[in-house]
Amino acid sequence: KKGNYDHFMQKEIHEQPHSLTTTMRGRLRDNDVVLGGLKDHLKTIRHSRRIIFIGCGTSYNAALAARPFMEELSGIPVTLELASDLLDRQGAMYREDTAVFVSQSGETADTLLALEYALENGALCVGITNTVGSTLARKTHCGVHINAGCEIGVASTKAYTSQIVVMVMMALAIGADKISTQSKREAIINALPDLPNKVSEVLKLDNEMKDLAESLIEAQSLFVFGRGYNYATALEGALKVKEVALMHSEGMLAGEMKHGPLALVDETLPIIVIATHDACFSKQQSVIQQLHARNGRLIVMCSKGDASSVCPSGSCRVIEVPQVADCLQPVINIVPLQLNWR
Ligand code: UD1
Ligand code: M6R
């Protein structure tokens, strides 16, 4: 039932503090992460030569959000594959690989075909899915249910944030015996229980985002620039705009801006720049300056209190979001971009 909400997508967006709580339930204990579905396979995963994430659409974007922290915490090289592209290329896949399949439904045809392919090639196949009893859950060697509750809206929202949180927990579990990242690990484990509260806080931007969406009604196109932990936020934000507002939108790696896209920038093109506080912050500040110099119509997403350092001239629109541990920030930053494009 969609209750007081106009449509299921809206209900599912607002449900995220709850869905994230159920995703983590019973899995965080005494400074440790326990994923029942992976514990017997962690040794094999730790010894694998690489981790390959495979998915389509939003599920692929969740894997893109996971890559930086998965590499950092596991120390294993991580690559990404769009399921259809892996199949088109018959890409390299070996017995020493761990192939992680990400799918809300667990029934996406290309993802399941890629799973068949990985099984034939002898990789350890791990599933991350929202659907107990799905083909993906049944055919993988092991995996993790994201437990976000049934997702009915066609545009994926709560599954995305829960997928990221499951991949954070997975990275913590794989990297549990790595000394060099212990303090970072502890900081993330301590921050996870409060994440649903931070999501509740960012959901309060509902009216502000409605106002922003209305101001963009006449625009032909919208760019979203992100990098580092939030490269995925740019792609996923743009995907939501395409699907829900039915407006052309491009998510781009900010580091690629000067290699072509800058040519399109003028005062008519709205651009969202994600510039929350992390190791890439100063690079994003200089991207903002360059876009400014081209008279870009800027909308900057920044951490609370950073408005004047991201937009000294005061001429951009600012979306301020709560700051969390860097690898959890994509969970917060996607929320405003899910809201109110309809
Ligand atoms: C499991 C129970 C949960 C119970 C908990 C108590 C299920 C579905 N889950 O949760 O109800 O509260 O123990 O300890 O009964 N799997 C795959 N592929 C996938 C996803 C999962 O093979 O894509 C496998 C896992 O390896 C595992 C099983 O399915 O063997 C259940 O996974 P998951 O629900 O994530 O495990 P728990 O969190 O331990
Ligand atoms: O069920 P899956 O996660 O495998 O679905 C994959 C994509 O079709 C899906 O994520 C799609 O991109 C979203 N519904 C877009 O919001």
Coordinates of C-alpha atoms and ligand atoms in Angstrom, one line a residue:
K1 CA 0.0 0.0 0.0
K2 CA 1.3 3.5 -0.8
G3 CA -0.5 5.1 2.1
N4 CA -0.2 8.9 2.1
Y5 CA 2.2 9.0 -0.7
D6 CA 1.3 9.9 -4.4
H7 CA 3.2 7.0 -5.8
F8 CA 5.4 4.0 -4.7
M9 CA 8.7 5.7 -5.6
Q10 CA 7.9 8.6 -3.2
K11 CA 7.0 6.1 -0.5
E12 CA 10.2 4.1 -1.0
I13 CA 12.4 7.2 -1.0
H14 CA 10.9 8.3 2.4
E15 CA 11.2 4.7 3.7
Q16 CA 15.0 4.7 3.5
P17 CA 15.7 5.3 7.1
H18 CA 13.7 2.2 7.8
S19 CA 15.0 0.1 4.9
L20 CA 18.6 0.9 5.8
T21 CA 17.9 -0.1 9.4
T22 CA 16.6 -3.5 8.3
T23 CA 19.6 -4.0 5.9
M24 CA 22.0 -3.6 8.9
R25 CA 19.8 -5.5 11.5
G26 CA 21.7 -8.3 13.2
R27 CA 24.8 -7.8 11.1
L28 CA 26.8 -5.3 13.2
R29 CA 28.1 -6.8 16.5
D30 CA 30.8 -5.7 19.0
N31 CA 32.8 -3.7 16.6
D32 CA 32.4 -6.4 13.9
V33 CA 30.4 -7.2 10.9
V34 CA 28.7 -10.6 10.5
L35 CA 27.3 -11.5 7.1
G36 CA 25.9 -15.0 7.6
G37 CA 25.8 -15.7 3.8
L38 CA 29.5 -14.9 3.3
K39 CA 31.3 -16.1 6.4
D40 CA 32.2 -19.5 5.1
H41 CA 33.5 -18.0 1.9
L42 CA 35.6 -15.0 3.2
K43 CA 38.8 -17.0 3.0
T44 CA 38.3 -17.8 -0.7
I45 CA 37.3 -14.2 -1.5
R46 CA 40.4 -12.8 0.3
H47 CA 42.6 -15.1 -1.8
S48 CA 41.0 -14.1 -5.1
R49 CA 43.0 -12.3 -7.7
R50 CA 40.3 -9.7 -8.3
I51 CA 36.7 -8.8 -7.4
I52 CA 34.5 -8.2 -10.4
F53 CA 31.1 -6.4 -9.8
I54 CA 28.5 -7.1 -12.4
G55 CA 25.1 -5.5 -12.8
C56 CA 22.8 -3.3 -14.9
G57 CA 21.4 0.2 -14.4
T58 CA 21.1 1.4 -10.8
S59 CA 22.6 -1.9 -9.5
Y60 CA 25.7 -1.2 -11.6
N61 CA 25.8 2.3 -10.2
A62 CA 25.7 0.9 -6.6
A63 CA 28.8 -1.2 -7.5
L64 CA 30.5 1.9 -8.9
A65 CA 29.9 3.6 -5.5
A66 CA 31.4 0.6 -3.8
R67 CA 34.6 0.3 -5.8
P68 CA 36.7 2.9 -4.0
F69 CA 36.0 1.5 -0.5
M70 CA 36.1 -2.1 -1.6
E71 CA 39.6 -1.6 -3.0
E72 CA 40.7 0.4 0.0
L73 CA 39.4 -2.0 2.7
S74 CA 40.0 -5.3 0.9
G75 CA 43.3 -4.5 -0.8
I76 CA 42.1 -6.6 -3.8
P77 CA 41.8 -5.0 -7.3
V78 CA 38.2 -4.3 -8.2
T79 CA 36.8 -4.1 -11.7
L80 CA 33.2 -3.4 -12.9
E81 CA 31.2 -4.9 -15.7
L82 CA 27.9 -3.9 -17.2
A83 CA 26.4 -7.3 -17.6
S84 CA 25.5 -6.9 -21.3
D85 CA 28.9 -5.6 -22.1
L86 CA 30.6 -8.5 -20.4
L87 CA 28.5 -10.8 -22.5
D88 CA 29.1 -8.9 -25.8
R89 CA 32.8 -9.0 -25.3
Q90 CA 32.9 -12.5 -23.7
G91 CA 35.2 -10.6 -21.2
A92 CA 38.0 -12.3 -19.3
M93 CA 36.9 -14.3 -16.2
Y94 CA 39.0 -16.8 -14.3
R95 CA 38.8 -19.4 -11.5
E96 CA 40.8 -17.0 -9.3
D97 CA 38.1 -14.3 -9.7
T98 CA 35.3 -13.4 -7.3
A99 CA 32.3 -12.3 -9.4
V100 CA 29.8 -10.3 -7.4
F101 CA 26.3 -10.0 -9.1
V102 CA 24.2 -7.0 -7.9
S103 CA 20.5 -7.1 -8.7
Q104 CA 17.5 -5.8 -6.8
S105 CA 15.1 -8.2 -8.5
G106 CA 17.5 -11.1 -8.9
E107 CA 15.8 -11.8 -12.2
T108 CA 17.4 -9.4 -14.7
A109 CA 18.1 -11.4 -17.9
D110 CA 21.6 -10.0 -18.7
T111 CA 22.8 -10.3 -15.1
L112 CA 21.6 -13.9 -15.0
L113 CA 23.3 -14.7 -18.4
A114 CA 26.5 -13.1 -17.1
L115 CA 26.2 -15.4 -14.0
E116 CA 25.9 -18.5 -16.2
Y117 CA 29.0 -17.3 -18.0
A118 CA 31.0 -16.7 -14.8
L119 CA 29.9 -20.1 -13.4
E120 CA 31.1 -21.8 -16.6
N121 CA 34.5 -20.0 -16.2
G122 CA 34.9 -21.3 -12.7
A123 CA 34.7 -17.9 -10.8
L124 CA 33.3 -17.8 -7.2
C125 CA 29.9 -16.3 -7.7
V126 CA 28.4 -14.1 -5.0
G127 CA 24.9 -12.5 -5.2
I128 CA 23.7 -9.2 -3.7
T129 CA 19.9 -9.1 -4.1
N130 CA 16.7 -7.9 -2.5
T131 CA 14.7 -11.0 -3.5
V132 CA 14.8 -14.1 -1.4
G133 CA 14.3 -17.2 -3.6
S134 CA 15.2 -15.3 -6.9
T135 CA 17.1 -17.0 -9.6
L136 CA 20.2 -15.0 -8.6
A137 CA 20.0 -16.0 -5.0
R138 CA 19.5 -19.7 -6.0
K139 CA 22.3 -19.9 -8.6
T140 CA 25.1 -18.0 -6.9
H141 CA 27.5 -19.9 -4.6
C142 CA 26.8 -17.6 -1.7
G143 CA 25.6 -14.0 -1.1
V144 CA 23.8 -11.4 0.9
H145 CA 20.2 -10.4 0.9
I146 CA 19.9 -6.6 1.2
N147 CA 16.6 -6.9 3.1
A148 CA 15.3 -3.5 2.0
G149 CA 11.7 -4.7 1.7
C150 CA 9.9 -5.2 -1.6
E151 CA 10.6 -2.4 -4.1
I152 CA 7.6 -1.7 -6.3
G153 CA 8.5 1.6 -7.9
V154 CA 10.1 1.1 -11.3
A155 CA 12.8 3.7 -10.5
S156 CA 15.1 2.0 -8.0
T157 CA 15.7 4.1 -4.9
K158 CA 15.8 2.3 -1.5
A159 CA 17.5 -0.8 -3.1
Y160 CA 20.3 1.5 -4.3
T161 CA 21.1 2.8 -0.8
S162 CA 20.8 -0.7 0.8
Q163 CA 23.0 -2.2 -1.9
I164 CA 25.7 0.3 -1.0
V165 CA 25.4 -0.4 2.7
V166 CA 25.7 -4.2 2.0
M167 CA 28.8 -3.6 0.0
V168 CA 30.3 -1.5 2.8
M169 CA 29.6 -4.3 5.2
M170 CA 31.1 -6.8 2.7
A171 CA 34.2 -4.7 2.3
L172 CA 34.5 -4.5 6.1
A173 CA 34.1 -8.3 6.4
I174 CA 36.7 -9.0 3.7
G175 CA 39.2 -6.6 5.1
A176 CA 38.7 -7.6 8.8
D177 CA 42.2 -8.9 9.2
K178 CA 44.0 -6.0 7.5
I179 CA 46.0 -4.1 10.1
S180 CA 46.6 -0.9 8.0
T181 CA 42.9 0.0 7.7
Q182 CA 41.8 -0.9 11.3
S183 CA 41.1 2.6 12.4
K184 CA 39.1 3.4 9.3
R185 CA 37.2 0.2 9.7
E186 CA 36.3 1.0 13.3
A187 CA 35.2 4.5 12.3
I188 CA 32.8 3.1 9.6
I189 CA 31.4 0.5 11.9
N190 CA 30.7 3.1 14.5
A191 CA 29.1 5.5 12.0
L192 CA 26.8 2.9 10.3
P193 CA 24.1 2.7 13.1
D194 CA 23.5 6.5 12.8
L195 CA 23.2 6.5 9.0
P196 CA 19.4 6.1 9.0
N197 CA 19.1 9.3 11.1
K198 CA 21.3 11.2 8.7
V199 CA 19.1 10.0 5.8
S200 CA 16.0 11.3 7.8
E201 CA 17.8 14.6 8.0
V202 CA 18.5 14.8 4.3
L203 CA 14.9 13.9 3.5
K204 CA 13.9 17.2 5.0
L205 CA 15.2 18.8 1.7
D206 CA 12.0 17.6 0.1
N207 CA 10.5 21.1 -0.4
E208 CA 13.8 22.6 -1.4
M209 CA 14.3 20.0 -4.1
K210 CA 10.7 20.5 -5.3
D211 CA 11.5 24.2 -5.8
L212 CA 14.7 23.3 -7.6
A213 CA 13.0 20.8 -9.9
E214 CA 10.4 23.5 -10.8
S215 CA 13.1 26.0 -11.6
L216 CA 14.5 23.6 -14.1
I217 CA 11.2 22.9 -16.0
E218 CA 12.3 24.9 -19.1
A219 CA 15.8 23.4 -19.2
Q220 CA 16.7 21.1 -22.1
S221 CA 19.3 19.2 -20.3
L222 CA 21.0 18.7 -16.9
F223 CA 24.6 17.7 -16.2
V224 CA 25.7 16.1 -12.9
F225 CA 29.4 16.1 -12.1
G226 CA 30.9 13.9 -9.4
R227 CA 34.2 12.2 -8.6
G228 CA 35.8 9.7 -6.2
Y229 CA 33.2 8.3 -3.8
N230 CA 30.6 10.3 -5.6
Y231 CA 31.2 9.5 -9.2
A232 CA 28.4 7.0 -8.9
T233 CA 26.2 9.6 -7.4
A234 CA 26.5 11.6 -10.6
L235 CA 25.6 8.7 -12.8
E236 CA 22.7 7.5 -10.6
G237 CA 21.4 11.1 -10.0
A238 CA 21.3 11.6 -13.8
L239 CA 19.6 8.2 -14.3
K240 CA 16.8 9.2 -11.9
V241 CA 16.3 12.5 -13.8
K242 CA 16.1 10.7 -17.1
E243 CA 13.7 8.1 -15.9
V244 CA 11.4 10.2 -13.7
A245 CA 11.5 13.8 -15.1
L246 CA 11.9 12.4 -18.7
M247 CA 14.6 15.0 -19.2
H248 CA 17.9 14.6 -20.8
S249 CA 20.6 14.3 -18.2
E250 CA 24.2 13.3 -18.1
G251 CA 26.2 12.1 -15.2
M252 CA 29.9 12.7 -15.6
L253 CA 33.2 12.2 -13.9
A254 CA 34.3 15.7 -13.0
G255 CA 37.9 14.8 -14.0
E256 CA 36.7 14.4 -17.6
M257 CA 35.1 17.8 -17.7
K258 CA 37.9 19.5 -19.5
H259 CA 38.2 16.8 -22.0
G260 CA 35.1 17.7 -24.0
P261 CA 32.0 18.4 -22.0
L262 CA 33.2 21.9 -21.1
A263 CA 32.4 23.0 -24.6
L264 CA 28.7 22.7 -23.9
V265 CA 28.8 24.9 -20.8
D266 CA 26.9 28.2 -20.9
E267 CA 24.5 30.2 -18.8
T268 CA 21.5 28.1 -20.0
L269 CA 22.8 24.7 -19.0
P270 CA 22.1 23.7 -15.4
I271 CA 24.9 21.7 -13.8
I272 CA 24.8 19.9 -10.4
V273 CA 28.3 19.6 -8.9
I274 CA 28.7 17.2 -6.0
A275 CA 31.3 18.7 -3.7
T276 CA 30.8 17.3 -0.3
H277 CA 33.9 17.2 2.0
D278 CA 36.3 14.4 1.2
A279 CA 39.8 13.9 -0.2
C280 CA 38.6 15.2 -3.6
F281 CA 37.1 18.4 -2.2
S282 CA 39.7 20.9 -3.4
K283 CA 39.6 19.4 -6.9
Q284 CA 35.9 19.9 -7.0
Q285 CA 36.4 23.5 -5.9
S286 CA 38.5 24.1 -8.9
V287 CA 36.0 22.5 -11.2
I288 CA 33.4 24.9 -9.8
Q289 CA 35.7 27.8 -10.5
Q290 CA 36.2 26.7 -14.1
L291 CA 32.5 26.2 -14.6
H292 CA 31.9 29.7 -13.1
A293 CA 34.4 31.2 -15.6
R294 CA 32.2 29.7 -18.4
N295 CA 29.0 31.3 -16.8
G296 CA 27.6 27.8 -16.0
R297 CA 24.3 27.7 -14.2
L298 CA 25.6 26.0 -11.0
I299 CA 23.9 24.0 -8.4
V300 CA 26.4 22.7 -5.8
M301 CA 25.8 19.9 -3.3
C302 CA 28.1 20.5 -0.4
S303 CA 28.5 19.5 3.3
K304 CA 26.6 21.6 5.9
G305 CA 28.5 24.8 6.6
D306 CA 30.6 24.6 3.4
A307 CA 28.3 26.9 1.3
S308 CA 30.7 29.9 1.3
S309 CA 33.8 27.8 0.4
V310 CA 32.1 26.1 -2.6
C311 CA 30.5 29.2 -3.9
P312 CA 32.4 32.3 -2.7
S313 CA 30.5 34.7 -5.2
G314 CA 27.1 33.5 -3.8
S315 CA 25.9 33.1 -7.4
C316 CA 25.2 29.4 -7.3
R317 CA 22.4 27.5 -5.8
V318 CA 23.5 25.3 -2.9
I319 CA 22.2 22.1 -1.5
E320 CA 23.6 21.4 1.9
V321 CA 23.7 17.8 3.2
P322 CA 24.9 16.2 6.4
Q323 CA 28.4 14.9 6.4
V324 CA 29.1 11.3 7.2
A325 CA 32.1 8.9 6.8
D326 CA 33.5 9.4 3.2
C327 CA 32.5 5.9 2.0
L328 CA 28.9 6.4 3.3
Q329 CA 28.5 9.8 1.8
P330 CA 27.0 8.4 -1.5
V331 CA 24.1 7.1 0.5
I332 CA 23.3 10.6 1.7
N333 CA 24.1 12.4 -1.5
I334 CA 21.8 10.4 -3.8
V335 CA 18.7 11.2 -1.7
P336 CA 18.1 14.8 -2.8
L337 CA 18.6 13.6 -6.4
Q338 CA 15.9 11.0 -6.0
L339 CA 13.4 13.6 -4.7
N340 CA 10.7 15.4 -6.7
W341 CA 11.6 15.1 -10.4
R342 CA 8.1 13.9 -11.1
Ligands
UD1_1 C1 19.7 -15.6 7.5 C2 18.2 -15.7 7.2 C3 17.5 -14.7 8.1 C4 17.8 -15.0 9.6 C5 19.4 -15.0 9.8 C6 19.7 -15.4 11.2 C7 17.2 -16.2 5.0 C8 16.9 -15.8 3.6 N1 17.9 -15.4 5.8 O1 20.2 -14.3 7.2 O2 16.1 -14.8 7.9 O3 17.3 -13.9 10.4 O4 20.0 -15.9 8.9 O5 21.0 -15.6 11.4 O6 16.8 -17.3 5.4 N2 22.6 -16.2 -0.7 C9 23.1 -16.6 -2.0 N3 23.0 -15.7 -3.0 C10 22.4 -14.5 -2.8 C11 21.9 -14.1 -1.6 C12 22.0 -15.0 -0.5 O7 23.6 -17.7 -2.1 O8 22.4 -13.7 -3.8 C13 22.6 -17.2 0.4 C14 23.7 -16.9 1.4 O9 24.9 -17.3 1.1 C15 23.1 -17.6 2.7 C16 21.6 -17.5 2.4 O10 21.4 -17.2 1.0 O11 23.4 -18.9 2.7 C17 20.9 -16.4 3.2 O12 21.5 -15.2 3.0 P1 21.2 -13.9 3.9 O13 19.7 -13.8 4.1 O14 22.0 -12.7 3.5 O15 21.9 -14.5 5.3 P2 21.7 -14.0 6.8 O16 21.9 -12.5 6.9 O17 22.6 -14.9 7.6
M6R2 O1 16.6 -5.7 -10.6 P1 17.9 -5.2 -11.1 O2 18.6 -4.5 -10.0 O3 18.8 -6.3 -11.7 O4 17.6 -4.2 -12.2 C1 18.6 -3.6 -13.0 C2 18.1 -2.4 -13.7 O5 17.1 -2.7 -14.6 C3 17.5 -1.4 -12.7 O6 18.4 -1.1 -11.7 C4 17.1 -0.1 -13.4 O7 18.2 0.6 -13.9 C5 16.4 0.8 -12.4 N1 15.1 0.4 -12.1 C6 16.5 2.3 -12.7 O8 15.9 3.0 -11.7

